[in-house]
Amino acid sequence: MGEVDILISGGTILTLDENETKIEDGALAIKGDTISAFGSSKEIELLYSGEKTINARGCLVMPGIVNGHTHAAMTCFRGLADDLELMNWLNNYIFPAEAKNVNEELVYWGSLLACAEMIRSGTTTFCDMYIFEDETAKAAKKAGMRCLLGEVLFDFPSPNSQSPAEGLDYTKRLIETWEADPLVNIVVEPHSLYTCSPSLLRDSKALAENYGVPLATHLLENRGEVEQLHDRLGKKATLFLRDMGLLDDHFIAFHCVCMDDEDIKLFAEHGSKIVHNPESNMKLASGVAPVTRMLDHGVPVGLGTDGCASNNNLDMMQEMDAAAKLHKVFTMDPTVMDAKTVLKMATAEGSRALGMESEIGILRQGMKADIVIVDLNQPHLTPMYDEYSTLVYAANGSDVRDSIINGRIVMENRELLTINEKQAMDKVNDISERVKRGMVPE
Amino acid sequence: MGEVDILISGGTILTLDENETKIEDGALAIKGDTISAFGSSKEIELLYSGEKTINARGCLVMPGIVNGHTHAAMTCFRGLADDLELMNWLNNYIFPAEAKNVNEELVYWGSLLACAEMIRSGTTTFCDMYIFEDETAKAAKKAGMRCLLGEVLFDFPSPNSQSPAEGLDYTKRLIETWEADPLVNIVVEPHSLYTCSPSLLRDSKALAENYGVPLATHLLENRGEVEQLHDRLGKKATLFLRDMGLLDDHFIAFHCVCMDDEDIKLFAEHGSKIVHNPESNMKLASGVAPVTRMLDHGVPVGLGTDGCASNNNLDMMQEMDAAAKLHKVFTMDPTVMDAKTVLKMATAEGSRALGMESEIGILRQGMKADIVIVDLNQPHLTPMYDEYSTLVYAANGSDVRDSIINGRIVMENRELLTINEKQAMDKVNDISERVKRGMVPE
C-alpha cells in the first residue's frame, strides 16, 4: 500500500478536465506538492494510506480557484470611495490616497489580508499588479498562496520608483529573487497603453523575453480609453500592440471591455489571453466585455475580481455568479455563459489565461495539489441537482471549508493555518486610520 | 431603571430612517415585540437593564432585510434546470416538475428550508407567492419569520385548486385563518395578466378590497409578455390595470422589467409599488428594469430574490450587490444606485413597497423589533470606511451573526433557534430524489 501525505476521501470530485470527469464518493491522494492519484474512494483507499486524511463526505472537491487579476494591497482602500464617476474616483480619492499612503508596510499587510480573504473564499492562485510587489510576494509566501505578480510600470514616478528604468530594474530583481520559488511567479506589468510610452513597452517586452516570463497590462477598459489611445497612437490599440510585437502567447490583457471582432481575432491569431473582471466593470460603469464572442473565437479568458477599491471584495464565487448573469442579460440569451463555462473560467481556463495550465486548474495525476473543498451541507446549497450550477449560482466564498495549496493545508474547517488573521486585520485597521486622517475633506 | 427583554449593546446602529441616523457604540432596547429605545450605549445602559443582553461590539446593527418577492417552496427545485431558454425552462422543466411534485408536504418543507436560508442571510420578512400557501404560512410561523403571502391564482387548475373560484376561496380562508397573527399577513395574488382573465382579476380585487389586504402580481417581466399582453388586451398593460381599477396604493407589481416612462408615471400617480428582482431578470435574460427612472418618479421600489429556480439562492446581500452594479453598467453611470439607496430598497423602501412601513424597515422607537446583527470582524469586511458600502459591496449573507424577529431571537451566533435545519435539509433532499426520478429525460 502506497504512503501519501494527504488523502481526501468521500467527496464528489469535480476534476474540470476536458472530459468534465466527475467522481461521486471519490478520493484523491497527495504526495508532496503533487496529486498522485484519484478515483473512487473504495479504489484509492485500497491503494493508499495517508499520513493525514480529510473526510470530504457531503462536500465538493475541486481545483483551487484562480483570481486572474487583482491589486491585493488595495484591501487597505476597500470602501474608501464608491459610487463616484471614474475620473473623480481616481483623481480625487484613489490616486491621492495611494500617493500619500502606499509604502512597503501597507503593501505587505494589505496583501496578507487579501490572502486571508482569498483563501477563505476558495482562491489558491492570484495574479497581482501593484507597487512594492516584493512585499506582496512575501505576503503570498507567508500565506502559502500561489501567485503571478509584477511591479506596476508607468512613465511617471511611483512611491517605489522615480523612473521607468527604476521600475524595470525592480522587476528584474523580482524575477531573480523569486526565480526558484515554487509558489511565486513574476510577470512584467506595464500599467496600460495610456500610461506607458512605446519605449517603456519595448523595454518591458525585452525584459520579459529575456527571462521567459509573461507580460500583462490593462487594456481597453472603457470607451474613453479607446478614444484616447486612438488619438495617441494613431491606430487601434490592438494593431499597435501587434506592430510593437507584444501580441503573442505570453501576452495577458486585463479587462478588454471595448473590443470589437477585429481585436478579438487578433488575440486569437496570436494566442494572447484575456482576464475578465465583470464586477469591477459594472461598478465603475466601464461597460460589458464581449466575453461570449471571445470564447467563440477560442481566446483563453480567465476571471478576476480586480482590486478591492472597485468590487469591493475578492470573492471569486460571487464573481462567477455575476459573470454568468451579466452576459445572459447583456446578450439577452439565457443559454450563454452556462455554469460549467463560468466555473472553468475561474479554474482550468483561468490557469490557461495565466500560462499556468501545465501546473494547475484541473485535478489530474501529476498536477500541483491546489484543491478546495466546499461544504454542501447548508440550507442554501440544498438540494443538489447539478454541482456546477450549485457552485456558480448558489454558493458564496464562505462555503469553502478547506484549502490545500501546493500540497499544504492552508485552511482546515474554516481556520486559516498560515496567517494570523487578527494581526493582519489590526494592522490594516491601523493603516486605514492613517488613510482617513490624510483624506482631504470633500 | 427600566426592565426590557433584550438589550443589544456596543455595535454601530444603522437606523435607515429618513435622516440616516447612525450611532457608533450604540444600544437598542427591546420590550415584547417592539423597539422601546435606542441611543448611545452609555445612555441606554443607564436607563435600561435587559433580561437578555447581546454584545454587538465590532458589529453592525440594522433593520431586518425585506425580501420583496420570492417563491419560497421552490428551494426544492434549486438548480434543477439552468442556462436554458425561458420557455424551454418553464414548459419542459419547471411546470412539469411542479405539476408532478407539488403538494402540501413539498411546500411546507421547501418553505421551511427557505426560511432557514433567509434567516441565515439577514432576511426577516418575505413576500411569497406559490401553491398551498397555508403550508408556507405554517413554515414561516414555525421559523418565526414575518411574511406577506398569497396563493397563486390563474385561470387553469393548480395542484391545489380546480378553478379560479377555488383559488379565491382558498385565499379567503387564508385571510380569515391568519387575520390575527402577528407575523403572517395575506395578499391576494393573481399570477399575471397573461394567465388571469379580466374576470379573475376583478374578483381578486374585490376580495382584496373586501378584506383590506393588498393585491400583487407579476407584471411586464420580459419583452414577449409586453407584446402578448398588447395583443390580448388591445392596450398597454398599465392602462388596462388603471381602467380595471387595480392601480392604487394597495397594488404591488413584481419585476416590471419592460416599463416605459408612461407606465412609471401611472404607477407614481396611483401610489402603486414595484419589487425589483435583478438576479432573476439577469439569469433568465428578461432584461433590466428601469429602476433609476422609477426612483426618479418617486415610485416605492423594493428588492427581491424571486424563487430559487431562477437565482439560485435567497441571499439579499448578494441581491443588493447585483442591483447596484447592474444599474451602474446598464446606465453607464457609476453614481446611480449608490450603496445607501440600495440598502434602503432592501429595508425601509422594501417595507414601503409591501405596505408594511408602519411596522418594519427602519429602527425607531415603537417599530417592531426586526433586527439583524452583522459581524464585521472578518478579513473581507476590513477595514471600515463606510458601513453602507461595506454591506452592499463587500458583505454576503453568511456575515449575519444574529437575527431578531418581532422581538424573538431566531438566530444567535449563526445557530438557528427556531428550525431543525438538518431535518429540513433531509426532507428536501428526499423530495429532490422524487423530483429526479420523475423527470423525463431530455
mmCIF file of C-alpha atoms in Angstrom, chain A residues 22-208:
data_model
loop_
_atom_site.group_PDB
_atom_site.id
_atom_site.type_symbol
_atom_site.label_atom_id
_atom_site.label_comp_id
_atom_site.label_asym_id
_atom_site.label_seq_id
_atom_site.Cartn_x
_atom_site.Cartn_y
_atom_site.Cartn_z
ATOM 1 C CA LYS A 22 -16.874 13.781 -12.016
ATOM 2 C CA ILE A 23 -16.436 11.106 -9.365
ATOM 3 C CA GLU A 24 -19.066 10.602 -6.704
ATOM 4 C CA ASP A 25 -17.738 9.207 -3.439
ATOM 5 C CA GLY A 26 -14.253 9.882 -4.750
ATOM 6 C CA ALA A 27 -10.828 10.097 -3.172
ATOM 7 C CA LEU A 28 -7.671 11.956 -4.044
ATOM 8 C CA ALA A 29 -4.114 11.269 -2.879
ATOM 9 C CA ILE A 30 -1.458 13.965 -2.469
ATOM 10 C CA LYS A 31 2.267 13.293 -2.162
ATOM 11 C CA GLY A 32 4.480 16.302 -1.576
ATOM 12 C CA ASP A 33 3.199 19.151 -3.747
ATOM 13 C CA THR A 34 1.526 16.879 -6.302
ATOM 14 C CA ILE A 35 -1.697 14.979 -6.938
ATOM 15 C CA SER A 36 -0.544 11.377 -7.085
ATOM 16 C CA ALA A 37 -3.848 9.641 -7.747
ATOM 17 C CA PHE A 38 -7.591 9.976 -7.678
ATOM 18 C CA GLY A 39 -10.571 7.717 -8.248
ATOM 19 C CA SER A 40 -13.392 6.123 -6.318
ATOM 20 C CA SER A 41 -12.903 6.172 -2.547
ATOM 21 C CA LYS A 42 -13.061 2.386 -2.472
ATOM 22 C CA GLU A 43 -10.291 2.000 -5.029
ATOM 23 C CA ILE A 44 -7.998 4.751 -3.730
ATOM 24 C CA GLU A 45 -8.367 3.728 -0.088
ATOM 25 C CA LEU A 46 -7.254 0.210 -1.033
ATOM 26 C CA LEU A 47 -4.146 1.534 -2.766
ATOM 27 C CA TYR A 48 -3.049 4.360 -0.487
ATOM 28 C CA SER A 49 -2.881 5.304 3.136
ATOM 29 C CA GLY A 50 -2.498 8.978 4.019
ATOM 30 C CA GLU A 51 -0.460 10.448 6.868
ATOM 31 C CA LYS A 52 -3.295 12.969 7.059
ATOM 32 C CA THR A 53 -6.816 12.119 5.973
ATOM 33 C CA ILE A 54 -9.582 14.589 5.218
ATOM 34 C CA ASN A 55 -13.172 13.407 5.294
ATOM 35 C CA ALA A 56 -14.972 15.159 2.442
ATOM 36 C CA ARG A 57 -18.302 13.353 2.704
ATOM 37 C CA GLY A 58 -21.099 15.780 1.766
ATOM 38 C CA CYS A 59 -18.570 18.084 0.092
ATOM 39 C CA LEU A 60 -17.388 19.015 -3.380
ATOM 40 C CA VAL A 61 -13.663 18.614 -4.093
ATOM 41 C CA MET A 62 -12.496 20.884 -6.902
ATOM 42 C CA PRO A 63 -9.433 22.681 -8.264
ATOM 43 C CA GLY A 64 -8.397 25.795 -6.364
ATOM 44 C CA ILE A 65 -9.803 28.963 -7.902
ATOM 45 C CA VAL A 66 -7.590 31.275 -9.985
ATOM 46 C CA ASN A 67 -8.174 35.012 -9.490
ATOM 47 C CA GLY A 68 -6.776 36.289 -12.781
ATOM 48 C CA HIS A 69 -6.453 39.974 -11.952
ATOM 49 C CA THR A 70 -6.306 41.880 -8.703
ATOM 50 C CA HIS A 71 -4.405 44.518 -6.762
ATOM 51 C CA ALA A 72 -4.174 42.682 -3.444
ATOM 52 C CA ALA A 73 -2.847 45.525 -1.279
ATOM 53 C CA MET A 74 -5.837 47.675 -2.198
ATOM 54 C CA THR A 75 -7.790 45.880 0.543
ATOM 55 C CA CYS A 76 -6.491 48.903 2.502
ATOM 56 C CA PHE A 77 -8.750 51.131 0.381
ATOM 57 C CA ARG A 78 -11.836 48.860 0.378
ATOM 58 C CA GLY A 79 -14.885 51.108 0.603
ATOM 59 C CA LEU A 80 -12.859 54.318 0.770
ATOM 60 C CA ALA A 81 -14.760 55.845 -2.143
ATOM 61 C CA ASP A 82 -17.671 54.336 -4.043
ATOM 62 C CA ASP A 83 -20.489 55.332 -6.352
ATOM 63 C CA LEU A 84 -18.370 58.008 -7.987
ATOM 64 C CA GLU A 85 -17.664 58.986 -11.555
ATOM 65 C CA LEU A 86 -14.452 57.216 -12.684
ATOM 66 C CA MET A 87 -12.132 60.228 -13.015
ATOM 67 C CA ASN A 88 -13.422 61.783 -9.783
ATOM 68 C CA TRP A 89 -12.874 58.425 -8.047
ATOM 69 C CA LEU A 90 -9.358 58.028 -9.400
ATOM 70 C CA ASN A 91 -8.076 61.599 -9.280
ATOM 71 C CA ASN A 92 -9.694 62.811 -6.056
ATOM 72 C CA TYR A 93 -9.689 59.646 -3.951
ATOM 73 C CA ILE A 94 -7.644 56.657 -5.081
ATOM 74 C CA PHE A 95 -4.544 58.314 -6.565
ATOM 75 C CA PRO A 96 -4.117 60.837 -3.688
ATOM 76 C CA ALA A 97 -4.702 58.103 -1.079
ATOM 77 C CA GLU A 98 -2.094 55.956 -2.817
ATOM 78 C CA ALA A 99 0.431 58.773 -3.224
ATOM 79 C CA LYS A 100 0.194 59.648 0.472
ATOM 80 C CA ASN A 101 -0.028 56.198 1.990
ATOM 81 C CA VAL A 102 1.431 53.447 -0.125
ATOM 82 C CA ASN A 103 4.649 52.086 1.329
ATOM 83 C CA GLU A 104 6.143 48.664 1.967
ATOM 84 C CA GLU A 105 4.223 48.195 5.210
ATOM 85 C CA LEU A 106 0.840 48.963 3.608
ATOM 86 C CA VAL A 107 1.544 46.626 0.714
ATOM 87 C CA TYR A 108 2.669 43.754 2.936
ATOM 88 C CA TRP A 109 -0.256 43.890 5.359
ATOM 89 C CA GLY A 110 -2.846 44.775 2.714
ATOM 90 C CA SER A 111 -1.652 41.824 0.638
ATOM 91 C CA LEU A 112 -1.622 39.456 3.609
ATOM 92 C CA LEU A 113 -5.204 40.456 4.464
ATOM 93 C CA ALA A 114 -6.106 39.866 0.816
ATOM 94 C CA CYS A 115 -4.545 36.398 1.005
ATOM 95 C CA ALA A 116 -6.645 35.621 4.090
ATOM 96 C CA GLU A 117 -9.791 36.723 2.258
ATOM 97 C CA MET A 118 -8.856 34.850 -0.924
ATOM 98 C CA ILE A 119 -8.062 31.572 0.859
ATOM 99 C CA ARG A 120 -11.319 31.854 2.809
ATOM 100 C CA SER A 121 -13.262 32.161 -0.447
ATOM 101 C CA GLY A 122 -11.555 29.368 -2.398
ATOM 102 C CA THR A 123 -8.849 31.165 -4.347
ATOM 103 C CA THR A 124 -5.489 29.388 -4.390
ATOM 104 C CA THR A 125 -3.706 31.388 -7.135
ATOM 105 C CA PHE A 126 -3.868 35.105 -7.850
ATOM 106 C CA CYS A 127 -2.359 37.381 -10.465
ATOM 107 C CA ASP A 128 -1.381 40.733 -8.985
ATOM 108 C CA MET A 129 -0.219 44.156 -10.149
ATOM 109 C CA TYR A 130 0.741 46.897 -7.699
ATOM 110 C CA ILE A 131 3.601 48.864 -6.133
ATOM 111 C CA PHE A 132 6.316 47.301 -3.907
ATOM 112 C CA GLU A 133 5.334 43.869 -5.214
ATOM 113 C CA ASP A 134 8.196 42.190 -3.387
ATOM 114 C CA GLU A 135 6.035 42.743 -0.290
ATOM 115 C CA THR A 136 3.063 41.073 -1.971
ATOM 116 C CA ALA A 137 5.325 38.170 -2.882
ATOM 117 C CA LYS A 138 6.441 37.888 0.764
ATOM 118 C CA ALA A 139 2.813 38.001 1.916
ATOM 119 C CA ALA A 140 1.791 35.294 -0.569
ATOM 120 C CA LYS A 141 4.742 33.197 0.551
ATOM 121 C CA LYS A 142 3.720 33.653 4.179
ATOM 122 C CA ALA A 143 0.116 32.721 3.330
ATOM 123 C CA GLY A 144 1.233 29.752 1.261
ATOM 124 C CA MET A 145 -0.586 31.057 -1.839
ATOM 125 C CA ARG A 146 0.461 30.602 -5.438
ATOM 126 C CA CYS A 147 0.767 33.829 -7.404
ATOM 127 C CA LEU A 148 1.879 35.512 -10.591
ATOM 128 C CA LEU A 149 2.770 39.098 -9.817
ATOM 129 C CA GLY A 150 4.596 42.134 -11.108
ATOM 130 C CA GLU A 151 5.505 45.679 -10.235
ATOM 131 C CA VAL A 152 3.295 48.211 -11.980
ATOM 132 C CA LEU A 153 5.293 50.219 -14.522
ATOM 133 C CA PHE A 154 4.451 53.631 -15.929
ATOM 134 C CA ASP A 155 6.147 56.732 -17.331
ATOM 135 C CA PHE A 156 5.708 58.755 -14.123
ATOM 136 C CA PRO A 157 7.194 58.117 -10.673
ATOM 137 C CA SER A 158 5.529 55.781 -8.173
ATOM 138 C CA PRO A 159 6.068 55.567 -4.385
ATOM 139 C CA ASN A 160 8.578 52.821 -5.240
ATOM 140 C CA SER A 161 10.436 54.184 -8.269
ATOM 141 C CA GLN A 162 11.489 57.529 -9.629
ATOM 142 C CA SER A 163 11.582 56.480 -13.269
ATOM 143 C CA PRO A 164 10.556 53.714 -15.681
ATOM 144 C CA ALA A 165 14.144 52.473 -15.574
ATOM 145 C CA GLU A 166 13.939 52.012 -11.800
ATOM 146 C CA GLY A 167 10.656 50.163 -12.192
ATOM 147 C CA LEU A 168 12.161 47.818 -14.771
ATOM 148 C CA ASP A 169 15.172 47.269 -12.560
ATOM 149 C CA TYR A 170 12.912 46.435 -9.580
ATOM 150 C CA THR A 171 11.038 43.974 -11.803
ATOM 151 C CA LYS A 172 14.327 42.368 -12.868
ATOM 152 C CA ARG A 173 15.281 41.926 -9.225
ATOM 153 C CA LEU A 174 11.836 40.434 -8.509
ATOM 154 C CA ILE A 175 12.401 37.869 -11.265
ATOM 155 C CA GLU A 176 15.836 36.946 -9.979
ATOM 156 C CA THR A 177 14.820 36.870 -6.306
ATOM 157 C CA TRP A 178 11.849 34.574 -6.839
ATOM 158 C CA GLU A 179 13.200 32.527 -9.742
ATOM 159 C CA ALA A 180 13.358 29.204 -7.886
ATOM 160 C CA ASP A 181 10.321 29.707 -5.695
ATOM 161 C CA PRO A 182 7.637 27.031 -6.001
ATOM 162 C CA LEU A 183 4.767 29.491 -5.363
ATOM 163 C CA VAL A 184 5.788 32.976 -6.503
ATOM 164 C CA ASN A 185 5.970 33.643 -10.242
ATOM 165 C CA ILE A 186 6.782 37.004 -11.805
ATOM 166 C CA VAL A 187 5.182 38.819 -14.748
ATOM 167 C CA VAL A 188 6.310 42.097 -16.341
ATOM 168 C CA GLU A 189 3.445 44.552 -15.940
ATOM 169 C CA PRO A 190 3.373 47.869 -17.765
ATOM 170 C CA HIS A 191 0.203 49.525 -16.408
ATOM 171 C CA SER A 192 -1.520 50.390 -19.701
ATOM 172 C CA LEU A 193 -1.025 51.868 -23.140
ATOM 173 C CA TYR A 194 -2.168 55.276 -21.900
ATOM 174 C CA THR A 195 0.375 55.463 -19.051
ATOM 175 C CA CYS A 196 3.353 53.791 -20.758
ATOM 176 C CA SER A 197 5.381 55.190 -23.656
ATOM 177 C CA PRO A 198 6.227 52.913 -26.587
ATOM 178 C CA SER A 199 9.788 52.847 -25.296
ATOM 179 C CA LEU A 200 8.721 51.577 -21.863
ATOM 180 C CA LEU A 201 6.561 48.949 -23.544
ATOM 181 C CA ARG A 202 9.511 47.882 -25.712
ATOM 182 C CA ASP A 203 11.820 47.633 -22.694
ATOM 183 C CA SER A 204 9.156 45.695 -20.791
ATOM 184 C CA LYS A 205 8.841 43.213 -23.640
ATOM 185 C CA ALA A 206 12.640 42.831 -23.877
ATOM 186 C CA LEU A 207 12.851 42.123 -20.133
ATOM 187 C CA ALA A 208 10.006 39.591 -20.290
#
